[in-house]
Amino acid sequence: MQQTLVQKYNVPGPRYTSYPTVPYWEEDLFSTEQWKSSFVKSFNESNRSEGISLYIHLPFCESLCTFCGCNKRITKRHEVEHPYIDAVLKEWKLYCDLFSEKPIIKEIHLGGGTPTFFSPKNLEHLINGIFERAEKAPQHEFSFEGHPNNTTRLHLQTLYDLGFRRVSFGVQDYSEKVQEAIHRIQPFHNVAKVTFWAKEIGYTSVGHDLIFGLPFQTLDDVLDTIDKTKSLQPDRLAFYSYAHVPWIKGNGQRGFKDEDLPKSDEKRELYEKGKIQLAKNNYIEIGMDHFALKEDSMTKSFEEGKLHRNFMGYTSSKTQLMIGLGVSSISDSWYAFAQNEKTLEDYYARLDKNELPVFRGHLLTNEDLIIRKHILNLMCQFTTSWENDLMKFDVIKDVLQSLQEMKEDGLLTIEENSIKVTEKGKPFVRNICMAFDLRLIRKAPQTQLFSMTI
């Protein structure tokens, strides 16, 4: 039966780090001036009450991982670090010039690329530069992504001293054959070393990112990786489905053939058996593809209904305003999205003109805001409820009708004013969200835009 469901629901679909999803942004109705107005409105509403979040994209990597769909620039020339940080700090100044008061930063996340490509000294220069114009919220949460092969103890200590308490390490899989296929050679002892360093220094949450569905990956590989992971006891785990999107420009997914990937039913078995193994190791499923120990703040946020999801992924609390700094970063004012220039050359050129380096965006409609709320609820809590909000747009009947078959398949339950995803339905939460995605329903893509849901 489960195999039949996998075959039935394995279709291209968004991961819903936003709604509307980027391919459905109405870019022709967007302008940088409108973005600034939206941004200022959100800042004035939320800065004092909850603070703001910063996502800083650090795009450089020394080598190309062929599973990666992120925006990156491959180079071994570390002289690129300084000018890039100067550019990010200039972008931050342009935003700060719009503030009516000093920003209070609740969250910072350093993503990439490879943030630990940058030297500890340069990362310190970056964070100190940010706080020349800002204050730390009392309950701040700062995090970064570390590459186990080049994260030094000095990286960890420097960022800890700057207020960082959460770090995630990209592990993917410990199989040598898989690592060779994805060009990510990373011995277990490298991961163990940085994990123990982080715990010794005092990080309160150490995470590992694992991926299922990689080329040549077998069930034994996944279970072995999880067993090795258990021995290191990370506080959080991301257990992602590999997103095969080789058609995206600049993507490095060319190091293997499509036939080298596990088929949909095989891939789902990797997830289901892996999830059972994680549960045996005391990891609790939180949102989509995320697990944590009971004591971790992410688990507590999930249990308290405070879990949030944005372009950074899952966060343990919500901020209304998230500013993305750096090349290709996406900002979210709640009322609008804005994405930066996607190439370094264009990013630098816009900043040289003292312009915010925004090149596209979307202004959310009232309908967007309502649909966004329900998709966020499903992604973060596996349930959503409504009174009259969807009725305003006369779509609730259509949504419920499209969910009826999933209900019959046991993926969810439907009450008078709510739906709830069942345990059986959790692997299909992206499909359930698609029933609410009015933009996708009204204009189905003619070519494949998204990775497969299973």
Coordinates of C-alpha atoms in Angstrom, one line a residue, residues 8-437:
K8 CA 0.7 8.1 -6.6
Y9 CA 2.0 11.2 -4.8
N10 CA 5.6 11.4 -6.1
V11 CA 5.1 14.6 -8.2
P12 CA 7.1 17.8 -8.6
G13 CA 6.3 20.2 -5.8
P14 CA 7.7 23.1 -3.7
R15 CA 9.4 22.8 -0.4
Y16 CA 7.4 25.8 0.9
T17 CA 10.1 27.9 2.5
S18 CA 7.8 30.7 1.3
Y19 CA 4.4 31.3 -0.2
P20 CA 4.0 32.2 -2.9
T21 CA 7.0 30.2 -4.1
V22 CA 9.6 32.1 -6.1
P23 CA 8.4 30.9 -9.6
Y24 CA 5.0 32.5 -8.9
W25 CA 6.2 35.9 -7.8
E26 CA 4.6 38.7 -9.6
E27 CA 7.8 40.5 -10.4
D28 CA 6.3 43.0 -12.8
L29 CA 4.2 44.5 -9.9
F30 CA 7.2 44.8 -7.7
S31 CA 9.7 47.7 -7.3
T32 CA 12.6 48.4 -4.9
E33 CA 10.8 51.5 -3.6
Q34 CA 7.7 49.4 -2.7
W35 CA 10.1 46.9 -1.0
K36 CA 11.6 49.7 1.1
S37 CA 8.1 50.9 2.2
S38 CA 7.1 47.3 3.1
F39 CA 10.4 46.8 4.9
V40 CA 10.1 50.0 6.9
K41 CA 6.5 49.2 7.8
S42 CA 7.4 45.8 9.1
F43 CA 10.5 47.1 11.0
N44 CA 8.4 49.7 12.8
E45 CA 5.8 47.1 13.7
S46 CA 8.2 44.5 15.0
N47 CA 11.6 45.7 16.0
R48 CA 10.9 46.5 19.7
S49 CA 8.4 43.7 20.2
E50 CA 10.3 40.7 18.7
G51 CA 13.4 41.9 17.0
I52 CA 14.6 41.1 13.5
S53 CA 16.4 38.2 11.8
L54 CA 19.5 38.3 9.5
Y55 CA 20.4 35.7 7.0
I56 CA 23.9 36.3 5.6
H57 CA 24.9 34.3 2.5
L58 CA 28.6 33.5 2.3
P59 CA 28.9 31.9 -1.2
F60 CA 32.5 30.7 -1.5
C61 CA 33.5 27.0 -1.6
E62 CA 36.9 25.5 -2.3
S63 CA 35.4 22.6 -4.2
L64 CA 32.1 21.7 -5.9
C65 CA 29.7 19.3 -4.2
T66 CA 27.7 17.8 -7.0
F67 CA 24.5 17.3 -4.8
C68 CA 24.3 21.0 -4.0
G69 CA 21.7 23.4 -5.5
C70 CA 22.8 26.4 -3.5
N71 CA 24.2 29.7 -5.0
K72 CA 28.0 29.3 -4.7
R73 CA 31.3 30.4 -6.2
I74 CA 34.1 27.9 -6.4
T75 CA 37.6 29.3 -5.7
K76 CA 40.7 28.6 -3.6
R77 CA 41.6 32.3 -3.6
H78 CA 40.9 33.5 -0.1
E79 CA 41.7 37.1 -1.0
V80 CA 38.0 37.2 -2.0
E81 CA 37.0 37.2 1.6
H82 CA 37.7 40.8 2.5
P83 CA 35.9 42.6 -0.4
Y84 CA 32.9 40.4 0.0
I85 CA 32.5 41.2 3.7
D86 CA 33.0 44.9 3.0
A87 CA 30.2 44.6 0.4
V88 CA 27.8 42.9 2.9
L89 CA 28.5 45.5 5.5
K90 CA 27.8 48.2 2.9
E91 CA 24.5 46.6 2.1
W92 CA 23.7 46.4 5.9
K93 CA 24.4 50.2 6.1
L94 CA 22.0 50.9 3.3
Y95 CA 19.3 49.1 5.3
C96 CA 20.3 50.7 8.5
D97 CA 19.9 54.2 6.9
L98 CA 16.2 53.3 6.5
F99 CA 15.7 52.4 10.2
S100 CA 13.9 54.9 12.5
E101 CA 15.8 53.4 15.5
K102 CA 18.6 50.9 16.2
P103 CA 17.7 47.4 15.1
I104 CA 17.5 44.7 17.7
I105 CA 18.7 41.4 16.2
K106 CA 17.1 38.2 17.5
E107 CA 18.5 35.8 14.9
I108 CA 21.5 35.6 12.7
H109 CA 22.3 32.6 10.5
L110 CA 25.4 32.3 8.4
G111 CA 24.7 30.1 5.4
G112 CA 26.4 29.3 2.1
G113 CA 28.4 28.2 0.2
T114 CA 30.7 27.5 3.0
P115 CA 30.8 30.0 5.8
T116 CA 33.9 28.4 7.3
F117 CA 35.7 29.2 4.0
F118 CA 36.1 32.6 5.7
S119 CA 38.8 32.9 8.3
P120 CA 37.8 33.4 12.0
K121 CA 39.3 36.9 11.9
N122 CA 37.2 37.9 8.9
L123 CA 34.0 36.4 10.4
E124 CA 34.7 38.4 13.5
H125 CA 35.1 41.5 11.4
L126 CA 31.7 40.8 9.8
I127 CA 29.8 40.2 13.0
N128 CA 31.4 43.2 14.8
G129 CA 30.5 45.3 11.7
I130 CA 26.9 44.2 12.0
F131 CA 26.7 45.2 15.6
E132 CA 28.3 48.6 15.1
R133 CA 24.7 49.5 14.0
A134 CA 22.6 47.1 16.0
E135 CA 21.8 45.6 19.4
K136 CA 21.5 42.0 20.4
A137 CA 18.1 40.8 21.6
P138 CA 18.2 39.4 25.2
Q139 CA 17.1 36.0 24.0
H140 CA 19.1 35.9 20.7
E141 CA 19.9 32.8 18.7
F142 CA 22.9 32.9 16.3
S143 CA 23.8 30.0 14.2
F144 CA 26.1 29.0 11.3
E145 CA 26.8 26.2 8.9
G146 CA 30.2 24.5 9.3
H147 CA 32.0 22.3 6.8
P148 CA 33.6 19.5 8.9
N149 CA 36.7 19.5 6.7
N150 CA 37.7 23.1 7.3
T151 CA 36.0 24.2 10.5
T152 CA 38.7 24.8 13.0
R153 CA 38.5 25.1 16.8
L154 CA 39.3 28.8 16.3
H155 CA 36.3 29.2 14.1
L156 CA 34.1 27.6 16.8
Q157 CA 35.6 29.6 19.6
T158 CA 35.6 32.9 17.8
L159 CA 31.9 32.6 16.8
Y160 CA 31.0 31.4 20.3
D161 CA 32.6 34.5 21.8
L162 CA 30.5 36.6 19.4
G163 CA 27.2 35.0 20.7
F164 CA 26.8 32.0 18.5
R165 CA 25.4 28.9 20.3
R166 CA 24.1 26.8 17.4
V167 CA 26.1 25.1 14.6
S168 CA 25.1 22.6 12.0
F169 CA 27.5 20.4 10.1
G170 CA 26.9 19.0 6.6
V171 CA 27.4 15.2 6.8
Q172 CA 25.1 13.9 4.0
D173 CA 26.3 10.2 4.2
Y174 CA 29.4 8.3 5.4
S175 CA 29.5 5.8 2.5
E176 CA 32.8 6.3 0.6
K177 CA 31.1 5.4 -2.7
V178 CA 28.3 8.0 -2.1
Q179 CA 30.9 10.6 -1.0
E180 CA 32.9 10.1 -4.2
A181 CA 29.8 10.4 -6.4
I182 CA 28.8 13.7 -4.8
H183 CA 32.4 15.0 -4.5
R184 CA 32.2 15.4 -0.8
I185 CA 35.0 13.3 0.8
Q186 CA 34.5 13.7 4.5
P187 CA 35.7 11.0 7.0
F188 CA 33.8 10.3 10.1
H189 CA 36.6 11.4 12.3
N190 CA 36.4 14.9 10.9
V191 CA 32.8 15.2 11.8
A192 CA 33.5 13.7 15.3
K193 CA 36.3 16.1 15.9
V194 CA 34.3 19.3 15.2
T195 CA 31.2 17.9 17.0
F196 CA 33.2 17.3 20.2
W197 CA 35.0 20.7 19.9
A198 CA 31.6 22.5 19.7
K199 CA 30.3 20.7 22.7
E200 CA 33.5 21.3 24.7
I201 CA 33.4 25.0 23.9
G202 CA 29.7 25.2 25.1
Y203 CA 27.4 25.2 22.0
T204 CA 24.0 24.4 23.2
S205 CA 22.8 22.9 19.9
V206 CA 24.9 21.0 17.5
G207 CA 23.2 19.8 14.3
H208 CA 24.0 17.3 11.6
D209 CA 22.5 17.4 8.1
L210 CA 21.9 14.0 6.5
I211 CA 20.5 13.4 3.0
F212 CA 18.6 10.4 1.7
G213 CA 18.2 9.6 -2.0
L214 CA 21.8 10.3 -3.0
P215 CA 23.4 8.4 -5.9
F216 CA 24.4 4.8 -5.2
Q217 CA 23.0 5.2 -1.6
T218 CA 21.6 2.0 -0.1
L219 CA 19.5 1.3 3.0
D220 CA 22.6 -0.1 4.7
D221 CA 24.4 3.2 4.0
V222 CA 21.6 5.3 5.6
L223 CA 21.3 3.1 8.6
D224 CA 25.1 3.0 9.1
T225 CA 25.2 6.8 8.8
I226 CA 22.4 7.1 11.4
D227 CA 24.2 4.7 13.8
K228 CA 27.5 6.7 13.5
T229 CA 25.5 9.8 14.0
K230 CA 24.0 8.4 17.2
S231 CA 27.5 7.9 18.6
L232 CA 28.1 11.7 18.4
Q233 CA 24.7 12.6 19.8
P234 CA 24.0 15.9 17.9
D235 CA 21.0 17.8 19.4
R236 CA 19.3 18.3 16.0
L237 CA 19.2 16.4 12.7
A238 CA 18.0 17.4 9.3
F239 CA 17.1 14.3 7.3
Y240 CA 16.6 15.8 3.9
S241 CA 15.3 14.3 0.7
Y242 CA 17.9 14.9 -2.0
A243 CA 16.4 17.5 -4.4
H244 CA 17.5 16.6 -8.0
V245 CA 17.2 19.8 -10.0
P246 CA 20.0 19.6 -12.6
W247 CA 18.2 22.0 -14.9
I248 CA 18.9 25.0 -12.7
K249 CA 21.5 27.2 -14.2
G250 CA 24.9 27.0 -12.4
N251 CA 23.9 23.8 -10.6
G252 CA 26.6 21.3 -10.0
Q253 CA 24.4 18.2 -10.2
R254 CA 26.3 16.6 -13.1
G255 CA 28.6 14.2 -11.3
F256 CA 26.3 11.2 -11.7
K257 CA 23.5 9.9 -13.9
D258 CA 19.8 9.8 -13.2
E259 CA 19.9 6.0 -13.1
D260 CA 22.4 6.1 -10.3
L261 CA 19.7 7.6 -8.0
P262 CA 17.4 5.4 -5.9
K263 CA 14.0 5.0 -7.5
S264 CA 11.0 6.7 -5.7
D265 CA 9.9 3.6 -3.8
E266 CA 13.5 2.8 -2.8
K267 CA 14.0 6.4 -1.8
R268 CA 10.9 6.4 0.4
E269 CA 12.1 3.2 2.1
L270 CA 15.4 5.0 3.0
Y271 CA 13.3 7.7 4.7
E272 CA 10.8 5.4 6.4
K273 CA 13.5 3.0 7.8
G274 CA 15.8 5.9 8.6
K275 CA 13.0 7.6 10.5
I276 CA 12.3 4.4 12.6
Q277 CA 16.0 4.3 13.4
L278 CA 16.0 7.9 14.4
A279 CA 13.1 7.3 16.7
K280 CA 14.9 4.4 18.4
N281 CA 17.7 6.9 19.0
N282 CA 15.3 9.3 20.8
Y283 CA 15.0 11.8 18.0
I284 CA 11.5 13.4 17.7
E285 CA 10.1 14.4 14.3
I286 CA 9.6 18.1 14.1
G287 CA 8.1 19.7 11.0
M288 CA 9.2 18.3 7.6
D289 CA 12.5 16.4 7.5
H290 CA 13.7 17.7 10.9
F291 CA 14.3 15.8 14.1
A292 CA 15.6 16.8 17.5
L293 CA 16.3 15.5 21.0
K294 CA 13.6 16.2 23.6
E295 CA 15.7 18.7 25.4
D296 CA 16.5 20.8 22.3
S297 CA 14.8 24.2 21.9
M298 CA 13.4 23.2 18.6
T299 CA 11.5 20.4 20.2
K300 CA 10.1 22.8 22.8
S301 CA 9.1 25.3 20.2
F302 CA 7.3 22.5 18.2
E303 CA 5.4 21.3 21.4
E304 CA 4.4 24.9 22.3
G305 CA 3.2 25.7 18.7
K306 CA 6.0 28.4 18.2
L307 CA 8.0 26.7 15.4
H308 CA 8.4 28.9 12.4
R309 CA 9.6 28.3 8.8
N310 CA 11.2 30.8 6.4
F311 CA 14.0 31.0 3.9
M312 CA 16.5 29.9 6.6
G313 CA 14.4 26.7 7.1
Y314 CA 12.9 26.0 10.5
T315 CA 13.5 28.4 13.4
S316 CA 12.5 28.0 17.0
S317 CA 10.7 31.4 17.1
K318 CA 9.2 33.8 14.6
T319 CA 10.3 37.3 13.6
Q320 CA 8.2 39.3 11.3
L321 CA 11.1 40.8 9.4
M322 CA 14.0 38.8 8.0
I323 CA 16.7 40.6 6.0
G324 CA 18.9 38.6 3.6
L325 CA 22.4 40.1 3.1
G326 CA 24.8 38.9 0.4
V327 CA 24.5 37.6 -3.1
S328 CA 21.2 35.9 -4.0
S329 CA 19.8 36.3 -0.4
I330 CA 16.1 36.6 0.0
S331 CA 14.5 39.0 2.5
D332 CA 11.0 38.7 3.9
S333 CA 9.1 41.7 5.4
W334 CA 6.0 39.5 5.8
Y335 CA 4.2 41.7 3.4
A336 CA 6.8 41.3 0.6
F337 CA 9.8 39.2 -0.6
A338 CA 12.9 40.6 -2.2
Q339 CA 15.8 38.7 -3.7
N340 CA 19.3 40.1 -4.2
E341 CA 21.3 39.9 -7.4
K342 CA 22.4 36.3 -8.1
T343 CA 25.9 36.9 -9.4
L344 CA 28.8 38.5 -7.5
E345 CA 29.5 40.9 -10.3
D346 CA 25.9 42.3 -10.4
Y347 CA 25.8 42.4 -6.6
Y348 CA 29.0 44.4 -6.4
A349 CA 27.9 46.7 -9.2
R350 CA 24.7 47.7 -7.5
L351 CA 26.4 48.4 -4.2
D352 CA 29.0 50.5 -6.0
K353 CA 26.1 52.7 -7.1
N354 CA 24.9 52.9 -3.4
E355 CA 21.8 50.9 -4.3
L356 CA 20.2 48.0 -2.5
P357 CA 21.1 45.0 -4.7
V358 CA 17.5 43.8 -5.0
F359 CA 16.7 42.5 -8.5
R360 CA 13.2 41.0 -8.1
G361 CA 10.5 40.4 -5.5
H362 CA 6.8 40.0 -4.8
L363 CA 4.2 42.0 -2.9
L364 CA 1.9 39.6 -1.0
T365 CA -1.9 40.0 -1.6
N366 CA -4.5 39.5 1.2
E367 CA -5.1 36.1 -0.3
D368 CA -1.4 35.3 -0.3
L369 CA -1.2 36.1 3.4
I370 CA -4.1 33.8 4.3
I371 CA -2.8 30.9 2.2
R372 CA 0.7 31.5 3.6
K373 CA -0.7 31.1 7.2
H374 CA -2.2 27.7 6.4
I375 CA 0.8 26.4 4.6
L376 CA 3.1 27.5 7.5
N377 CA 0.7 25.8 10.0
L378 CA 0.9 22.6 8.1
M379 CA 4.7 22.7 7.7
C380 CA 5.3 23.6 11.3
Q381 CA 2.5 21.9 13.2
F382 CA 1.0 19.3 10.8
T383 CA -2.4 21.0 11.3
T384 CA -4.3 24.1 10.4
S385 CA -7.7 25.6 11.2
W386 CA -9.9 28.4 9.8
E387 CA -13.1 30.2 10.5
N388 CA -14.0 32.4 7.6
D389 CA -10.7 33.5 6.1
L390 CA -10.6 31.1 3.2
M391 CA -14.4 31.6 2.6
K392 CA -13.6 35.2 1.7
F393 CA -12.1 34.0 -1.6
D394 CA -14.7 31.2 -2.1
V395 CA -12.0 28.5 -2.4
I396 CA -12.5 26.4 0.7
K397 CA -14.8 24.0 -1.1
D398 CA -12.2 23.5 -3.8
V399 CA -9.4 23.0 -1.3
L400 CA -11.4 20.4 0.7
Q401 CA -12.4 18.7 -2.5
S402 CA -8.8 18.3 -3.6
L403 CA -8.0 16.9 -0.1
Q404 CA -10.8 14.3 -0.1
E405 CA -8.7 11.7 -1.9
M406 CA -5.8 12.2 0.6
K407 CA -8.3 11.8 3.4
E408 CA -9.5 8.5 1.9
D409 CA -5.8 7.4 1.6
G410 CA -5.4 8.1 5.4
L411 CA -3.0 11.0 5.0
L412 CA -5.1 13.5 6.9
T413 CA -8.4 14.0 8.8
I414 CA -10.9 16.8 8.0
E415 CA -13.1 18.4 10.7
E416 CA -15.6 21.2 10.2
N417 CA -13.0 24.0 10.4
S418 CA -9.6 22.2 10.4
I419 CA -7.5 19.5 9.0
K420 CA -4.8 17.4 10.7
V421 CA -2.0 15.5 9.0
T422 CA -1.8 11.9 10.2
E423 CA 1.4 10.0 11.1
K424 CA 0.9 8.2 7.8
G425 CA 0.6 11.5 6.0
K426 CA 3.7 13.3 7.3
P427 CA 5.9 12.2 4.4
F428 CA 3.3 13.7 2.1
V429 CA 3.0 17.1 3.8
R430 CA 4.3 18.9 0.7
N431 CA 1.5 17.3 -1.4
I432 CA -1.1 18.4 1.2
C433 CA 0.2 22.0 1.1
M434 CA -0.1 21.9 -2.7
A435 CA -3.9 21.7 -2.3
F436 CA -3.8 25.1 -0.7
D437 CA -1.4 26.6 -3.3

